[in-house]
Short mmCIF file of C-alpha atoms in Angstrom, two decimals:
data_model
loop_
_atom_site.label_atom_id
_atom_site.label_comp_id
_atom_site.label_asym_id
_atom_site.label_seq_id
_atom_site.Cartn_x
_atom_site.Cartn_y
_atom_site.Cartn_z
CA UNK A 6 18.71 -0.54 26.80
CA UNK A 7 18.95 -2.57 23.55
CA UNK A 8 16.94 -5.81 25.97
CA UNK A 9 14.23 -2.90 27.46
CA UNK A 10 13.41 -2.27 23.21
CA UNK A 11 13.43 -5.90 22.44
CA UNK A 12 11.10 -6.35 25.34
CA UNK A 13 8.65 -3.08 24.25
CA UNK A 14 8.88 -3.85 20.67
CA UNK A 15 7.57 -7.88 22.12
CA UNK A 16 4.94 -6.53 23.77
CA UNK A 17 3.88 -3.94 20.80
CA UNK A 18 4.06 -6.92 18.42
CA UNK A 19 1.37 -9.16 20.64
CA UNK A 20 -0.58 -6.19 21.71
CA UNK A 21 -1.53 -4.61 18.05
CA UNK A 22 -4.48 -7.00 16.87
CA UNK A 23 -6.74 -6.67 13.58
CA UNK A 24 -10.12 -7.35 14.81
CA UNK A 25 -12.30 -9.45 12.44
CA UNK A 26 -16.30 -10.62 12.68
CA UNK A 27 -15.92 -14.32 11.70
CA UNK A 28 -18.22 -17.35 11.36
CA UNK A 29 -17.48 -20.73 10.69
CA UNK A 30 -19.71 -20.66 7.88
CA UNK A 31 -20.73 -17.38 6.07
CA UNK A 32 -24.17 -19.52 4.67
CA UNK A 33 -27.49 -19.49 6.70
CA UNK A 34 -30.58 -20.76 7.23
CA UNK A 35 -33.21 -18.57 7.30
CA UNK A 36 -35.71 -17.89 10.74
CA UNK A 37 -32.83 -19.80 12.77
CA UNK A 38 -30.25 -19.58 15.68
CA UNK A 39 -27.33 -18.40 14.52
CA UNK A 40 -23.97 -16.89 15.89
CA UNK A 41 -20.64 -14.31 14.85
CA UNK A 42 -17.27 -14.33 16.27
CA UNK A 43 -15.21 -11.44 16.97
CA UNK A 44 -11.81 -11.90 16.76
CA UNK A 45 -9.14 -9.71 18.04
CA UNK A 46 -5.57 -10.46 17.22
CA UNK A 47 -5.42 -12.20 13.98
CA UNK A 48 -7.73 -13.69 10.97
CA UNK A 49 -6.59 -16.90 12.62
CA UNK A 50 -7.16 -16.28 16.36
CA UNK A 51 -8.53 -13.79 18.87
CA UNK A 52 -5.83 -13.32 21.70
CA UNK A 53 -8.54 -11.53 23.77
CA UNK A 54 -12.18 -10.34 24.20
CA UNK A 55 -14.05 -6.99 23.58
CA UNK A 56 -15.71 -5.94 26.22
CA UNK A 57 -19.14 -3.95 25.88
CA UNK A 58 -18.82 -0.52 26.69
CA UNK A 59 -16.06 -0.88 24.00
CA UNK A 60 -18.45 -1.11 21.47
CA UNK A 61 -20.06 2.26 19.99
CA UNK A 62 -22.06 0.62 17.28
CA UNK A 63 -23.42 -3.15 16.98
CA UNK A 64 -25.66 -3.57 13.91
CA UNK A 65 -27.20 -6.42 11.64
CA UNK A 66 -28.40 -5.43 8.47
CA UNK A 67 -30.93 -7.78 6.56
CA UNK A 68 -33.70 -6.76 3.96
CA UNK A 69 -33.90 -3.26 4.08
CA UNK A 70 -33.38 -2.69 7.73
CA UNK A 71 -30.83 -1.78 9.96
CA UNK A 72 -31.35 -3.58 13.51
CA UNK A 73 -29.18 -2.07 16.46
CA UNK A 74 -28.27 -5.48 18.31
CA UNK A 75 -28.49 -5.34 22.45
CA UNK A 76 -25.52 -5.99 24.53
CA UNK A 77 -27.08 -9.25 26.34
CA UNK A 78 -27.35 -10.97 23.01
CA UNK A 79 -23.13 -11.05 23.76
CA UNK A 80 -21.54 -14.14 24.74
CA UNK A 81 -17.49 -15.10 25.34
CA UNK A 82 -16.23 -18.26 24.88
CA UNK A 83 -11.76 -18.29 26.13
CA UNK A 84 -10.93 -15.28 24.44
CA UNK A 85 -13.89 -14.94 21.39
CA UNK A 86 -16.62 -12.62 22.08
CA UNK A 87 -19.62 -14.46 20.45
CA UNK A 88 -22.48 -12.57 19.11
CA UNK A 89 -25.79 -14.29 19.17
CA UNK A 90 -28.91 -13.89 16.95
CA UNK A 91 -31.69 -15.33 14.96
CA UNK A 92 -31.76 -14.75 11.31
CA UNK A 93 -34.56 -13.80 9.26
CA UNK A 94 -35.58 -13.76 5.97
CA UNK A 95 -33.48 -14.65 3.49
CA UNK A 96 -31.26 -12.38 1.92
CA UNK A 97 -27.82 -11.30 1.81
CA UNK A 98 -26.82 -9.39 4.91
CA UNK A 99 -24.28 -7.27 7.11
CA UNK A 100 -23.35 -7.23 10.43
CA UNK A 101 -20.58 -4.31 11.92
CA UNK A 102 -19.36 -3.81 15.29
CA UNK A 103 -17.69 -0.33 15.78
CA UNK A 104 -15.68 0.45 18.93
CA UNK A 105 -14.66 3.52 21.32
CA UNK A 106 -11.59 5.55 20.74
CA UNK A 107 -8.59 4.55 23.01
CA UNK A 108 -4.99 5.81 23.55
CA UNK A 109 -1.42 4.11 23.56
CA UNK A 110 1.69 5.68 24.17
CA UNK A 111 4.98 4.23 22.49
CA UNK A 112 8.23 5.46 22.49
CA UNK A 113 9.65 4.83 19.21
CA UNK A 114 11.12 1.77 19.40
CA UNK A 115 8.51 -0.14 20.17
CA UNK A 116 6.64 2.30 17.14
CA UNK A 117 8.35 1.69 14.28
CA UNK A 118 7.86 -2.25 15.01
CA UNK A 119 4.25 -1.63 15.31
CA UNK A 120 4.02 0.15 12.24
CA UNK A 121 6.64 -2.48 10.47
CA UNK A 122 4.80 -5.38 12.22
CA UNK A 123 1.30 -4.63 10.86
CA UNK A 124 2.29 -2.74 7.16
CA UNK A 125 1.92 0.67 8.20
CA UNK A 126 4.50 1.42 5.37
CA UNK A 127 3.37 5.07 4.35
CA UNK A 128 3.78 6.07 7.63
CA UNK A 129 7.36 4.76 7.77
CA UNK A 130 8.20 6.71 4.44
CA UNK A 131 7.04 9.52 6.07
CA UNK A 132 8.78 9.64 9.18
CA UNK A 133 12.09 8.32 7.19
CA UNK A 134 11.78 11.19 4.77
CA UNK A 135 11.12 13.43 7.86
CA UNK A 136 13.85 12.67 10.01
CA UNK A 137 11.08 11.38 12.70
CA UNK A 138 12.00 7.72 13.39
CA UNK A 139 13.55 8.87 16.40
CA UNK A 140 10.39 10.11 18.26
CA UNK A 141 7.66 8.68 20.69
CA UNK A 142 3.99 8.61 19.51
CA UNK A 143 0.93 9.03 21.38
CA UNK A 144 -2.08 7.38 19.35
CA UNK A 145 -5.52 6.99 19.31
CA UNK A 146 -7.00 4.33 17.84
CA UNK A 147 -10.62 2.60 17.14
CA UNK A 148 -11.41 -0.20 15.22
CA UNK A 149 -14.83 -0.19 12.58
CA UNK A 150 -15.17 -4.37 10.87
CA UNK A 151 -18.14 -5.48 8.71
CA UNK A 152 -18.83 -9.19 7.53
CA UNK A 153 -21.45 -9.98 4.46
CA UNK A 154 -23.21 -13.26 5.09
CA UNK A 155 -25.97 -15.04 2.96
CA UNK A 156 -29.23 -16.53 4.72
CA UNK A 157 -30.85 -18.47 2.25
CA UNK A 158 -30.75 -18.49 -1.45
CA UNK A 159 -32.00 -15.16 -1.80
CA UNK A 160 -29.89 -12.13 -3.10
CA UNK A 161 -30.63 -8.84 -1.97
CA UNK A 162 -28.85 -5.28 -1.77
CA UNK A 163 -28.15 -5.19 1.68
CA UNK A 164 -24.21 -5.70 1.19
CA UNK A 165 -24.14 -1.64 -0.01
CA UNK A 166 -25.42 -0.70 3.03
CA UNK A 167 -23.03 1.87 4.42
CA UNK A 168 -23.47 1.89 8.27
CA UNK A 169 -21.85 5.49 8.65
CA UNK A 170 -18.68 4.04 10.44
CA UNK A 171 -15.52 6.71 10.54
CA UNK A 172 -13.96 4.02 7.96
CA UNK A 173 -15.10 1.31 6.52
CA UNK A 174 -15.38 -1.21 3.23
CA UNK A 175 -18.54 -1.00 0.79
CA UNK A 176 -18.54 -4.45 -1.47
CA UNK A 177 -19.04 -2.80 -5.24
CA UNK A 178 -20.93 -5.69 -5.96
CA UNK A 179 -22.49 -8.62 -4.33
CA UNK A 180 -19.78 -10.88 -2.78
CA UNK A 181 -22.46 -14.22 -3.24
CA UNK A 182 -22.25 -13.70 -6.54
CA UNK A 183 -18.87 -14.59 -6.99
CA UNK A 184 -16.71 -17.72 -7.78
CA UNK A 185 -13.47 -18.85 -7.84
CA UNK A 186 -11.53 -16.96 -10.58
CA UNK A 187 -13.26 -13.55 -10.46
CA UNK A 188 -12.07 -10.24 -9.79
CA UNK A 189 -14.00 -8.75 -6.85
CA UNK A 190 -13.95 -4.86 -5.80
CA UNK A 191 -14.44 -3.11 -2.94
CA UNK A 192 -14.69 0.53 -2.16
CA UNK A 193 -12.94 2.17 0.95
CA UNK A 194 -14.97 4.98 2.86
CA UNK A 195 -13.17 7.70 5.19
CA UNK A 196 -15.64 9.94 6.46
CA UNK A 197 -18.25 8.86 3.98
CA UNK A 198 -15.71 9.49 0.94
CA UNK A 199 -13.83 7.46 -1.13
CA UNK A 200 -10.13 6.67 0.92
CA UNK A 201 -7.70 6.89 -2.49
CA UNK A 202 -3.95 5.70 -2.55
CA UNK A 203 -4.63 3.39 0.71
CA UNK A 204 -2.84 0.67 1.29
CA UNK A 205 -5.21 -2.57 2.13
CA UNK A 206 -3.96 -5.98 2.71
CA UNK A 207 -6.46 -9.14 1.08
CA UNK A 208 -6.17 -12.38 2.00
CA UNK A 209 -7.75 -15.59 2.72
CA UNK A 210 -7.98 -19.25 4.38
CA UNK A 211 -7.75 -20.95 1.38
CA UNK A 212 -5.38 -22.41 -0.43
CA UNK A 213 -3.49 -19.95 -1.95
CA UNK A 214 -3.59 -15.69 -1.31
CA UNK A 215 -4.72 -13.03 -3.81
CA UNK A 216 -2.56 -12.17 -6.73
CA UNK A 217 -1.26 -8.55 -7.55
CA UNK A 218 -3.67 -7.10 -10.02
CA UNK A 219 -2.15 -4.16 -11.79
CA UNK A 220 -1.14 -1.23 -10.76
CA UNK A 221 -2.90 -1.18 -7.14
CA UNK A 222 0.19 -3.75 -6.10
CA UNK A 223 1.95 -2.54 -3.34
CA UNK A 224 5.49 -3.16 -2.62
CA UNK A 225 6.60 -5.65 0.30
CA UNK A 226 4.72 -8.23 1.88
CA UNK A 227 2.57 -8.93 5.35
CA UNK A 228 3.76 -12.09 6.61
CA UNK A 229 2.37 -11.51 9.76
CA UNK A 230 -1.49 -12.02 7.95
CA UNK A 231 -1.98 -15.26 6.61
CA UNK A 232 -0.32 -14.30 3.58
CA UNK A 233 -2.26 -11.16 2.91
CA UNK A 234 -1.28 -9.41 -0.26
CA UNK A 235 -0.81 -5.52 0.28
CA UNK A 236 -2.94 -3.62 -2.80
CA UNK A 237 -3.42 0.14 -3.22
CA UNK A 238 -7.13 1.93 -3.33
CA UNK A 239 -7.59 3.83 -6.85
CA UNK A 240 -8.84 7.67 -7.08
CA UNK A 241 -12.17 6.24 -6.80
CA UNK A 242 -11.30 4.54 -3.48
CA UNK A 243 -11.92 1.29 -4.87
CA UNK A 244 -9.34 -1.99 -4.59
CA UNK A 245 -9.41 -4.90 -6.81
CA UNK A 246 -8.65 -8.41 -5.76
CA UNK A 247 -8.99 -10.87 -7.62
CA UNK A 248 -10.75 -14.70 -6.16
CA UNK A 249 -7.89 -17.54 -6.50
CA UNK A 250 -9.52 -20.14 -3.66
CA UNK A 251 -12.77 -20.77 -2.09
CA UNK A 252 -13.39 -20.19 1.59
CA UNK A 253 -13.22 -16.90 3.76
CA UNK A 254 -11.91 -13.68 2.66
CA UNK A 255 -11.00 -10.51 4.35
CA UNK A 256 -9.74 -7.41 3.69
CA UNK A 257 -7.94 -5.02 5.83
CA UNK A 258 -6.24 -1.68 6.44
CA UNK A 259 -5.15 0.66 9.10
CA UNK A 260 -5.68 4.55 8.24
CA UNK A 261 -2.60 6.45 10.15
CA UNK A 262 -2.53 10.26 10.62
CA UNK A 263 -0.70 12.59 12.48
CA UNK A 264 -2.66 14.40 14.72
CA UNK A 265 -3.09 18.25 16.19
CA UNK A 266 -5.35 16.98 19.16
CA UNK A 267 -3.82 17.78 22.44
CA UNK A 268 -1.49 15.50 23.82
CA UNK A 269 -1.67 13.24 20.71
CA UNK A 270 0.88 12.50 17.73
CA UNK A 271 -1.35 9.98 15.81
CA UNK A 272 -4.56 9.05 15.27
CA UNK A 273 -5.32 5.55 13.41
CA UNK A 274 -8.79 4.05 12.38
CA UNK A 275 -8.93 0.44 11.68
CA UNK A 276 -11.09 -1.28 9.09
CA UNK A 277 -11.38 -4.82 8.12
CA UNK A 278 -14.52 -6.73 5.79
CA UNK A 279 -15.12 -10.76 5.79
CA UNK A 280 -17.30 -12.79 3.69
CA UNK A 281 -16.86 -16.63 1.94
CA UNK A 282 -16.66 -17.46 -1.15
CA UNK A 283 -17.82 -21.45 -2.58
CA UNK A 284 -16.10 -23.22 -4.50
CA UNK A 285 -17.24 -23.69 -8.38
CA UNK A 286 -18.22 -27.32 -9.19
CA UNK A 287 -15.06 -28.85 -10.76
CA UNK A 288 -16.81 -31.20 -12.89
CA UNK A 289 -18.84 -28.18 -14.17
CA UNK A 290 -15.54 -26.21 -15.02
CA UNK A 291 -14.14 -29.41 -16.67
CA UNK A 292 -17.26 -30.13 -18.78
CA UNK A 293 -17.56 -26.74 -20.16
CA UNK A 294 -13.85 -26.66 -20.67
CA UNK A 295 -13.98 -29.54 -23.02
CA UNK A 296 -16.58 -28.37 -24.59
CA UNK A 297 -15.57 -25.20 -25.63
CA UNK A 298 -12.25 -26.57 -26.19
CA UNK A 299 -13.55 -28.99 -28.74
CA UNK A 300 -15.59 -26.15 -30.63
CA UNK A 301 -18.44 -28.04 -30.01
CA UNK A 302 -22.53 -27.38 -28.18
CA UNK A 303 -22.55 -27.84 -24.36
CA UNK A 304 -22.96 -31.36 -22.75
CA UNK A 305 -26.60 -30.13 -21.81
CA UNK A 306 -27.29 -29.20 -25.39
CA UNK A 307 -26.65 -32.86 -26.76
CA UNK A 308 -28.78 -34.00 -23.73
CA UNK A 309 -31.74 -31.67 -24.60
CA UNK A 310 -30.94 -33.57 -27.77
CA UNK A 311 -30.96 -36.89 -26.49
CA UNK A 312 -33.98 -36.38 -24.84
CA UNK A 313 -35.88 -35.07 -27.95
CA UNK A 314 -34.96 -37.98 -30.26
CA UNK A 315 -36.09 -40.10 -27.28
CA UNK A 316 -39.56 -38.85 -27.07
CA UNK A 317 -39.92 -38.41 -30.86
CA UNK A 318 -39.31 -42.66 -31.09
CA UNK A 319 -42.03 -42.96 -28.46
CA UNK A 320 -44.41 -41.02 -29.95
CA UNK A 321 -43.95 -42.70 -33.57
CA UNK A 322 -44.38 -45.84 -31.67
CA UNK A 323 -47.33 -45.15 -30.05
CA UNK A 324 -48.69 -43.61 -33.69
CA UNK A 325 -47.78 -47.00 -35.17
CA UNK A 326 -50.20 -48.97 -33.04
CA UNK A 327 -53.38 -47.17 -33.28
#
């Protein structure tokens, strides 16, 4: 019996995936051929592909209008499912992919791995506190993932959009606005109202992972996600994270309920945001360091400087040989 839980729990653990829309770059040309990954497994690997009539929703968002994106413009490469487009203007824009309801039934066993495996730790409490770790689950799940890219130079206010999904993450500000160092919010959406007290796990490919920031730490740790850090949604729905590394972010949470639907215990709604952040110019951190270290003007004020004295010698030359 003990081998038969080891072997459901296995085949929980490699069957539960995070989906994520990835790209190798988040940064665009604009009017050019262009392509998305969808990943579903981890933020490092996508164990298998999403078929179409999976997928309720497919949008791009990009200056002001919402484009519903045809299922031929889907490719797979091994086990990625590759969307393919053409950008357009430049701007900063949104693409979501939103997917059909589906049911699993675990006893619970393999259950409470699933929920340990991938930090579904209110829903632990609960059936501690409850005297429920004991009983099978029947849950449906579906899985809602944005990614905010940049095509161009041009900023617009596309990243607000909210594309009406059951849950999903609203950037407070623009993410291609940001550097290394900042503190970046995001609001989470159920049902088109801020999601408070959620638990959300942030992390990243660079070289280090998010730090706690205040209160909205969690307790315990997702080793299973790149290092994600778990943080809590305010009252306002909103988490703040704050930018240690350049390269690509994501954020990501699993919304757990119990259910009163026939023949259902649970019902869980997956949400997970990418975008990239670059990396500030080190030289430019290390010359306004020094300079405002050293109580002094800028570098490009004694330039400006330079400059001035420079032309002011030429033009008293000049004077001097009418």
């Amino acid at each position: 019996m003990k081998k038969l839980g080891f072997i459901l729990f296995a085949l929980l653990v490699f069957s539960s995936h995070d989906m994520f829309l990835k790209q190798d770059t988040y940064f665009f040309s604009p009017n050019t051929d262009a392509s998305i990954q969808l990943f579903n497994g981890t933020f490092d690997r996508s164990d298998n592909v999403i078929t179409r009539d999976r997928m309720i929703d497919v949008s791009l968002v990009g200056n002001g209008k919402r484009t519903q994106v045809d299922t031929s413009q889907w490719t797979e490469e091994g086990k990625t499912t590759i969307l393919n487009f053409k950008t357009g203007a430049a701007g900063t824009w949104v693409a979501g992919v939103s997917t059909r309801a589906r049911n699993i039934e675990m006893d619970a066993e393999a259950f409470n791995g699933y929920l340990e495996h991938d930090g579904v730790l209110d829903m632990i409490e609960w059936r501690t506190a409850n005297d429920a770790m004991d009983e099978d689950a029947v849950e449906k799940y579906s899985k809602h993932v944005k990614t905010v890219f940049q095509v161009g130079d041009q900023r617009t206010d596309d990243w607000k959009t909210v594309l009406g999904y059951p849950i999903e993450f609203v950037p407070v500000s623009n993410p291609y606005e940001l550097k290394t160092g900042d503190d970046f919010q995001v609001q989470l959406l159920w049902q088109g109202q801020p999601l408070a007290n959620q638990l959300v796990y942030v992390g990243s490919d660079g070289a280090g992972h998010t730090h706690e920031h205040g209160h909205e730490h969690a307790e315990g740790d997702d080793h299973h996600h790149h290092d994600a850090k778990p943080l809590r949604t305010n009252e306002n729905g909103i988490v703040t994270m704050a930018i240690t590394d350049a390269g690509s972010w994501y954020l990501r949470t699993i919304h757990l309920v119990l259910s009163e639907e026939e023949g259902l215990t649970h019902e869980s709604n997956w949400a997970t945001l990418t975008f990239e952040v670059k990396e500030q110019s080190m030289a430019e951190e290390e010359v306004v360091t020094a300079d405002e270290e050293a109580g002094g003007l800028p570098t490009y004020a004694y330039f400006i400087g330079g400059l001035a004295l420079l032309l002011g010698a030429v033009f008293v030359f000049m004077n001097n040989r009418k």
